[in-house]
Amino acid sequence: MDKQQLSKDILKLVGGEENIDQVTHCMTRLRFNLNDNKKADKETLKNTPGVMGVMENGGQFQVIIGNDVPKVYNALVGNMSKGANVGSSAASTGPKPKKNPISALFDFISGVFTPILPAITGAGMIKGIVAILVAFGWLSDKSSTYTILSAIGDGAFYFLPIILAISAAKKLGSNMYIGAALAAGIMHPTITALLAEGNSSFAGIKVVAATYSSTVIPIVIAIWIASYVEKAVDRITHSSVKLIVVPTVTLLIMVPLTLIAIGPLGSIIGNGMSGGIAWLFDNASILASILIGGTMSLLIITGMHYALLPIIVGSMTTLGYDFIIPLMLAANWAQAGGAIGVGLRSKNGQTKSMAYSTGLTAFMGITEPAMYGVNMRYKKPFVAALIGGAIGGGFMGIVKVKAYVLTGLVGLPGLAAFISPSISTLVYGVLGGLIAIASAALITYILGFEENNAPQAATTSASTETATTAPIVTEETKAQDEQVFSPITGEVRPLSEVPDPAFSEEIMGKGFAIQPTEGRVVSPINGTVFSLSKSGHAIGLVSDTGAEMLIHIGIDTVKLKGQFFSPKVQAGAKVSVGDVLMEFDREEIEKAGYTTITPVIITNMHQYAFIESAGRTAVKEQELLFTAKA
């Protein structure tokens, strides 16, 4: 591979140097912050020799190279006039292209509602558990236990404006605690009682009666306006008194303004949205359910599903139920059905294994591995999944399935969302989901697919280019079976469960992932460490028989810049099975918001026929993990 030519091709295809705000690299990929992602020729990049894949994640444009990424990076910055200083010059300080208003709206909704989902999902699941206990007669709705559990479940929803105020203020870059104080002010029991009496006024201006507990739209609008007020006051206030003046003036302006105008207007909008959805499902439920069930996966791919979050939350808090969550179940289970159909039709053992495992995760509510790793890869199964979602959604529209609890995983674990005063909603919900699975699986089986549509396993150059200390392995060298022992103690997972397409789609290579229970990595083979990332999150090894391996600790952990990682070896070190390579603080990494799931893969799979699992679901250091069969 000519690194210089490859770097020139990449530089041109990402839109040229003027389109690059910043570029870094991790163990396997170039990570670009581009001024405009649309200027990059993604399709041509994917087909460029030396490029394993291209993806956009977390605002970054990522070009997957493999083990040679440091050399390609060095060649890339060497071909740029600003070199490694890209991003620190005027090129990065110029005005950025404005976001499309629709994209900006979705980004705002996502940024506000996604962080609060754990709180309201947890509360919602407790409400579901209580409903199950009462429905089966295991808990009396007159008992104090019921009262306490109900309060736990209802608390997050009752005080939802305060939770939303914190999240919205953080997203808008204003003070979260001023936002919380604003929400607390309009929800104070004295204000609530005053508004309930009617005929209230503030400084002679009529205050319209409105209820703010469990509402969504009023507080979001209020915090949006408050962010401008707060910043304006901050600009004109001397630094010596900002701590006192800014919060005082902001609250004095915004709480009365919210009570007088913003709150009532927001309540009208929120009630109108919830009422509109209810009217739609009362009068055209079948059509609406078919359309939403059939297109939900497309909405997820484009990010437009975030626009449904305020509608779902608003319906749940205003009406007490929601029609959209059941249709999400139909769409998710249809993706599971598509993957199962692939498994039933395929004659390839590895394809079957991947299809069934990703189908199971989709059945549990995690659809990305099935959707991106199987169904979209083979194309026709994805179409079948959309049709299955429409059929399952249509059934749910006929019987008017409702969700009474907001759940995070819309799959098997979230079925408690359908428990109502009667069990019939749960039964119909499950039946609709099974119809979606069966329809998608059957259509996939009938339509078939071309297995050669799947990308071939990634290959990397196994020569002295990887490291001067690595053994020379050429295409003519006959590979031997390679036993790979576990480098980490933890739970064994299929690569399809790794939340990064570079691994889940086996672009980088084949192997397994481990969810660590301890923070230590040992050598899985006898061989040589040929690369160690500066951030410590990734280790490249080559065995004495020529197997090239990558151990990638966590996903996106390169962003930690070495924090919480403690390497115990250097590139070029000879190692044996069990030698300590790395120690890492698993708990701190997870607290920082990163998953620690660790892919352990063979990157030169072109020299091997297949991977044979050792059959373990849990593994300890130095226990056999898999064998690369020659």
Coordinates of C-alpha atoms in Angstrom, one line a residue, residues 190-580:
T190 CA -48.6 28.1 46.6
I191 CA -48.6 29.0 42.8
T192 CA -50.4 25.8 42.0
A193 CA -53.1 26.6 44.6
L194 CA -53.3 30.3 43.4
L195 CA -53.8 29.2 39.8
A196 CA -56.4 26.7 40.7
E197 CA -58.5 29.4 42.3
G198 CA -58.6 31.5 39.1
N199 CA -58.7 35.3 38.7
S200 CA -55.0 35.6 39.6
S201 CA -52.8 38.5 38.4
F202 CA -49.3 39.8 38.6
A203 CA -48.6 43.5 38.7
G204 CA -52.1 44.0 37.3
I205 CA -51.6 41.6 34.4
K206 CA -53.9 38.6 34.4
V207 CA -52.3 35.2 35.0
V208 CA -54.0 32.4 33.0
A209 CA -54.7 29.3 35.0
A210 CA -52.6 26.4 33.8
T211 CA -51.2 23.1 35.3
Y212 CA -47.5 22.7 34.9
S213 CA -46.8 19.3 36.6
S214 CA -46.0 16.5 34.1
T215 CA -45.9 19.0 31.2
V216 CA -43.3 19.2 28.5
I217 CA -43.7 22.1 26.1
P218 CA -44.1 25.1 28.5
I219 CA -40.8 24.6 30.3
V220 CA -38.8 23.9 27.1
I221 CA -40.0 27.1 25.6
A222 CA -39.4 29.0 28.8
I223 CA -35.8 27.7 29.2
W224 CA -35.1 28.6 25.5
I225 CA -36.2 32.2 26.1
A226 CA -34.5 32.3 29.5
S227 CA -31.2 31.3 27.9
Y228 CA -31.3 34.6 25.9
V229 CA -32.3 36.6 28.9
E230 CA -29.6 35.2 31.0
K231 CA -26.9 35.8 28.4
A232 CA -28.1 39.3 27.8
V233 CA -28.0 40.2 31.5
D234 CA -24.6 38.5 31.8
R235 CA -23.2 40.7 29.0
I236 CA -24.2 44.0 30.6
T237 CA -23.4 43.1 34.2
H238 CA -20.0 43.9 35.8
S239 CA -18.1 40.7 36.7
S240 CA -18.0 41.7 40.4
V241 CA -21.8 41.4 40.8
K242 CA -22.7 38.8 38.2
L243 CA -23.2 36.0 40.8
I244 CA -26.0 38.1 42.4
V245 CA -27.5 40.1 39.5
V246 CA -27.7 37.5 36.7
P247 CA -29.8 34.8 38.5
T248 CA -31.9 37.4 40.3
V249 CA -32.9 39.4 37.2
T250 CA -33.4 36.2 35.1
L251 CA -35.8 34.7 37.6
L252 CA -37.6 38.0 38.2
I253 CA -38.2 38.3 34.4
M254 CA -38.8 34.7 33.5
V255 CA -41.1 33.2 36.2
P256 CA -43.8 35.9 35.8
L257 CA -43.4 35.8 32.0
T258 CA -43.8 32.1 32.0
L259 CA -47.0 32.3 34.2
I260 CA -48.5 35.1 32.2
A261 CA -47.7 34.1 28.6
I262 CA -45.3 31.2 27.9
G263 CA -46.9 28.6 30.1
P264 CA -50.4 29.0 28.8
L265 CA -49.2 29.1 25.2
G266 CA -47.0 26.0 25.8
S267 CA -49.9 24.2 27.4
I268 CA -52.1 24.9 24.4
I269 CA -49.3 23.6 22.0
G270 CA -48.7 20.5 24.2
N271 CA -52.3 19.6 24.6
G272 CA -52.9 20.2 20.9
M273 CA -50.1 17.8 20.0
S274 CA -51.4 15.1 22.3
G275 CA -55.0 15.7 21.3
G276 CA -54.0 15.6 17.6
I277 CA -52.3 12.3 18.0
A278 CA -55.3 10.9 19.9
W279 CA -57.6 12.2 17.2
L280 CA -55.5 10.6 14.5
F281 CA -55.5 7.2 16.1
D282 CA -59.2 7.5 16.9
N283 CA -60.2 8.3 13.3
A284 CA -57.5 6.8 11.1
S285 CA -55.7 4.4 13.5
I286 CA -55.0 1.7 10.9
L287 CA -53.5 4.0 8.3
A288 CA -51.4 5.9 10.9
S289 CA -50.2 2.6 12.4
I290 CA -49.2 1.1 9.1
L291 CA -47.3 4.3 8.1
I292 CA -45.5 4.7 11.4
G293 CA -44.8 1.0 11.9
G294 CA -43.5 0.7 8.4
T295 CA -41.3 3.8 8.5
M296 CA -40.0 3.8 12.1
S297 CA -36.7 2.1 11.2
L298 CA -36.2 4.7 8.5
L299 CA -36.9 7.5 11.0
I300 CA -34.3 5.9 13.4
I301 CA -31.7 5.8 10.6
T302 CA -32.2 9.5 9.8
G303 CA -32.5 10.6 13.4
M304 CA -36.0 11.9 12.8
H305 CA -37.4 9.7 15.6
Y306 CA -36.2 12.2 18.1
A307 CA -39.0 14.5 16.9
L308 CA -41.4 11.9 18.4
L309 CA -40.0 12.1 21.9
P310 CA -41.8 15.2 23.1
I311 CA -45.0 13.8 21.5
I312 CA -44.6 10.4 23.3
V313 CA -43.7 12.0 26.7
G314 CA -46.5 14.6 26.3
S315 CA -49.1 11.9 25.5
M316 CA -48.0 9.8 28.4
T317 CA -48.2 12.6 30.9
T318 CA -51.3 14.3 29.5
L319 CA -53.4 11.3 28.3
G320 CA -51.9 8.6 30.5
Y321 CA -51.0 6.4 27.4
D322 CA -49.3 6.5 24.1
F323 CA -49.9 4.9 20.7
I324 CA -46.4 5.3 19.2
I325 CA -44.4 3.0 21.5
P326 CA -46.4 -0.1 20.4
L327 CA -45.5 0.7 16.8
M328 CA -41.8 1.0 17.8
L329 CA -42.1 -2.5 19.1
A330 CA -43.5 -3.7 15.8
A331 CA -40.7 -2.1 13.9
N332 CA -38.0 -3.4 16.3
W333 CA -39.4 -7.0 16.2
A334 CA -39.7 -6.8 12.4
Q335 CA -35.9 -6.1 12.3
A336 CA -35.5 -9.2 14.4
G337 CA -37.7 -11.1 12.0
G338 CA -35.6 -9.9 9.0
A339 CA -32.4 -11.2 10.6
I340 CA -34.1 -14.5 11.6
G341 CA -35.2 -14.9 7.9
V342 CA -31.6 -14.4 6.9
G343 CA -30.6 -17.1 9.3
L344 CA -33.2 -19.5 8.0
R345 CA -32.4 -18.9 4.3
S346 CA -28.6 -18.7 4.5
K347 CA -26.4 -21.7 3.9
N348 CA -23.3 -20.1 5.5
G349 CA -22.7 -21.0 9.1
Q350 CA -21.1 -17.7 10.1
T351 CA -24.0 -15.8 8.5
K352 CA -26.5 -17.9 10.3
S353 CA -24.8 -17.4 13.6
M354 CA -24.6 -13.6 13.1
A355 CA -28.2 -13.4 11.9
Y356 CA -29.7 -15.4 14.8
S357 CA -27.6 -13.5 17.5
T358 CA -28.4 -10.1 16.1
G359 CA -32.1 -11.1 15.8
L360 CA -32.1 -12.0 19.4
T361 CA -30.7 -8.6 20.4
A362 CA -33.3 -6.9 18.2
F363 CA -36.0 -9.0 20.0
M364 CA -34.7 -7.6 23.2
G365 CA -35.0 -4.0 21.8
I366 CA -31.5 -3.3 20.6
T367 CA -31.9 -3.2 16.8
E368 CA -28.7 -1.7 15.5
P369 CA -26.7 -5.0 15.1
A370 CA -29.5 -6.6 13.2
M371 CA -30.4 -3.5 11.2
Y372 CA -26.9 -2.4 10.2
G373 CA -25.0 -5.7 10.4
V374 CA -27.5 -8.0 8.7
N375 CA -30.6 -6.5 7.1
M376 CA -29.2 -3.4 5.5
R377 CA -26.1 -5.4 4.4
Y378 CA -28.2 -7.8 2.4
K379 CA -30.8 -5.1 1.4
K380 CA -33.9 -7.3 0.8
P381 CA -34.2 -8.3 4.4
F382 CA -34.3 -4.6 5.4
V383 CA -37.2 -4.1 2.9
A384 CA -38.9 -7.1 4.4
A385 CA -38.5 -5.7 7.9
L386 CA -40.1 -2.4 6.9
I387 CA -43.1 -4.4 5.4
G388 CA -43.2 -6.5 8.6
G389 CA -43.3 -3.4 10.8
A390 CA -46.2 -2.1 8.7
I391 CA -48.1 -5.3 9.0
G392 CA -47.5 -5.6 12.7
G393 CA -48.3 -1.9 13.2
G394 CA -51.5 -2.3 11.2
F395 CA -52.7 -5.0 13.5
M396 CA -51.9 -2.9 16.5
G397 CA -53.9 0.0 14.9
I398 CA -56.9 -2.3 14.4
V399 CA -57.0 -3.4 18.1
K400 CA -55.8 0.0 19.3
V401 CA -52.8 -1.1 21.4
K402 CA -51.6 1.5 23.9
A403 CA -48.5 1.8 26.0
Y404 CA -49.1 3.0 29.6
V405 CA -45.4 3.2 30.6
L406 CA -42.4 4.9 29.0
T407 CA -39.8 2.3 28.5
G408 CA -36.2 2.6 27.4
L409 CA -35.9 -0.8 25.6
V410 CA -38.8 -1.3 23.3
G411 CA -38.6 -5.0 23.2
L412 CA -39.1 -8.0 25.4
P413 CA -37.9 -6.2 28.6
G414 CA -40.3 -3.4 27.9
L415 CA -43.5 -5.4 27.6
A416 CA -44.5 -4.1 31.0
A417 CA -45.3 -0.9 29.2
F418 CA -48.5 -2.6 27.8
I419 CA -49.9 -3.6 31.2
S420 CA -53.2 -1.8 31.8
P421 CA -56.2 -2.4 34.1
S422 CA -56.7 -5.5 31.9
I423 CA -54.2 -7.9 30.4
S424 CA -55.7 -7.7 26.9
T425 CA -53.5 -4.8 25.8
L426 CA -50.4 -6.8 26.7
V427 CA -51.7 -9.8 24.8
Y428 CA -52.5 -7.8 21.7
G429 CA -49.2 -6.0 21.9
V430 CA -47.2 -9.2 22.0
L431 CA -49.4 -10.7 19.2
G432 CA -48.8 -7.6 17.0
G433 CA -45.0 -7.9 17.6
L434 CA -45.0 -11.6 16.8
I435 CA -47.0 -10.8 13.6
A436 CA -44.2 -8.3 12.7
I437 CA -41.5 -10.9 13.3
A438 CA -43.2 -13.7 11.4
S439 CA -44.1 -11.4 8.4
A440 CA -40.5 -10.0 8.1
A441 CA -39.0 -13.5 8.4
L442 CA -41.3 -15.0 5.9
I443 CA -40.9 -12.2 3.3
T444 CA -37.1 -12.4 3.7
Y445 CA -37.2 -16.2 3.2
I446 CA -39.3 -15.8 0.1
L447 CA -37.4 -12.9 -1.4
G448 CA -34.0 -14.3 -0.7
F449 CA -30.8 -12.3 -0.9
E450 CA -27.3 -12.5 -2.3
E451 CA -24.8 -13.4 0.4
N452 CA -21.9 -12.0 -1.7
N453 CA -23.4 -8.6 -1.0
A454 CA -21.7 -8.7 2.4
P455 CA -18.3 -7.0 2.6
Q456 CA -15.4 -9.4 2.8
A457 CA -13.4 -9.5 6.0
A458 CA -11.0 -6.7 6.3
T459 CA -7.4 -7.4 5.3
T460 CA -4.3 -5.7 6.4
S461 CA -0.7 -5.8 5.1
A462 CA 1.2 -8.3 7.2
S463 CA 4.7 -7.2 6.5
T464 CA 7.5 -5.2 8.0
E465 CA 5.4 -2.1 7.4
T466 CA 3.4 -2.8 10.6
A467 CA 6.5 -2.8 12.8
T468 CA 10.2 -3.4 12.3
T469 CA 10.0 -6.0 15.2
A470 CA 7.1 -7.9 13.8
P471 CA 7.7 -11.2 12.0
I472 CA 7.5 -11.1 8.2
V473 CA 4.4 -12.9 7.0
T474 CA 3.6 -12.9 3.3
E475 CA 0.6 -14.1 1.3
E476 CA 2.6 -17.2 0.3
T477 CA 3.3 -18.2 4.0
K478 CA 1.0 -21.0 4.9
A479 CA -1.1 -20.0 8.0
Q480 CA -1.4 -22.4 10.9
D481 CA -4.3 -22.7 13.3
E482 CA -4.0 -20.0 16.0
Q483 CA -5.4 -20.5 19.5
V484 CA -6.4 -17.2 21.0
F485 CA -6.7 -17.2 24.8
S486 CA -8.8 -14.6 26.6
P487 CA -6.9 -11.4 27.4
I488 CA -9.6 -10.2 29.9
T489 CA -11.9 -11.7 32.5
G490 CA -15.5 -11.1 31.6
E491 CA -18.6 -12.0 29.6
V492 CA -18.1 -13.2 26.0
R493 CA -20.2 -11.3 23.5
P494 CA -20.6 -11.6 19.7
L495 CA -19.0 -8.7 17.7
S496 CA -22.5 -7.8 16.5
E497 CA -23.2 -6.4 20.0
V498 CA -20.3 -3.9 19.8
P499 CA -21.8 -0.4 19.2
D500 CA -19.5 0.4 16.4
P501 CA -20.0 -0.7 12.8
A502 CA -16.3 -1.1 12.3
F503 CA -16.4 -4.1 14.6
S504 CA -20.1 -5.2 14.5
E505 CA -20.0 -5.5 10.7
E506 CA -16.6 -7.2 10.9
I507 CA -14.9 -4.5 8.8
M508 CA -11.7 -4.7 10.8
G509 CA -11.7 -8.5 11.2
K510 CA -13.3 -11.4 13.0
G511 CA -13.3 -12.6 16.6
F512 CA -15.3 -11.9 19.7
A513 CA -15.9 -9.1 22.3
I514 CA -15.6 -9.3 26.0
Q515 CA -17.5 -7.2 28.5
P516 CA -14.8 -6.9 31.2
T517 CA -15.4 -7.5 34.9
E518 CA -11.8 -6.7 35.8
G519 CA -9.4 -4.0 34.6
R520 CA -6.5 -5.9 33.2
V521 CA -5.4 -7.1 29.8
V522 CA -2.9 -10.0 29.3
S523 CA -1.4 -11.4 26.1
P524 CA -3.7 -13.8 24.3
I525 CA -0.9 -15.3 22.2
N526 CA 2.8 -15.9 22.1
G527 CA 4.3 -13.2 19.9
T528 CA 5.2 -9.5 19.6
V529 CA 3.5 -6.2 20.5
F530 CA 3.7 -4.4 17.2
S531 CA 1.7 -1.3 18.1
L532 CA 0.3 0.5 21.2
S533 CA -1.9 3.5 20.8
K534 CA -0.8 6.7 22.6
S535 CA -4.1 6.7 24.5
G536 CA -3.5 3.2 25.6
H537 CA -6.9 2.0 24.5
A538 CA -5.8 -0.3 21.7
I539 CA -3.0 -2.9 21.4
G540 CA -1.8 -4.6 18.2
L541 CA -0.1 -8.0 18.4
V542 CA 1.3 -10.5 15.9
S543 CA 1.7 -14.1 16.9
D544 CA 4.8 -16.2 16.3
T545 CA 2.9 -18.0 13.6
G546 CA 1.7 -14.8 11.9
A547 CA -1.8 -14.0 13.2
E548 CA -2.3 -10.3 13.5
M549 CA -4.6 -9.2 16.4
L550 CA -6.2 -6.1 17.8
I551 CA -7.4 -5.7 21.3
H552 CA -9.6 -2.5 21.5
I553 CA -10.5 -1.6 25.0
G554 CA -13.9 0.2 24.9
I555 CA -15.5 2.2 22.1
D556 CA -14.4 5.8 21.5
T557 CA -12.1 5.6 24.5
V558 CA -9.5 7.3 22.4
K559 CA -11.2 10.5 23.5
L560 CA -10.0 9.9 27.0
K561 CA -6.4 10.6 25.8
G562 CA -4.8 8.0 28.0
Q563 CA -6.7 8.8 31.1
F564 CA -7.5 5.7 33.2
F565 CA -5.1 3.5 31.1
S566 CA -1.7 2.2 32.3
P567 CA 0.3 0.3 29.7
K568 CA 2.7 -2.3 31.0
V569 CA 4.6 -3.0 27.7
Q570 CA 6.0 -1.0 24.7
A571 CA 5.8 -1.6 21.0
G572 CA 8.3 -4.3 20.0
A573 CA 8.1 -6.2 23.3
K574 CA 8.1 -10.0 23.0
V575 CA 5.2 -11.5 25.0
S576 CA 3.8 -14.9 26.1
V577 CA 0.3 -15.9 26.9
G578 CA -0.6 -14.4 30.3
D579 CA 1.9 -11.5 30.3
V580 CA 0.3 -8.3 31.5

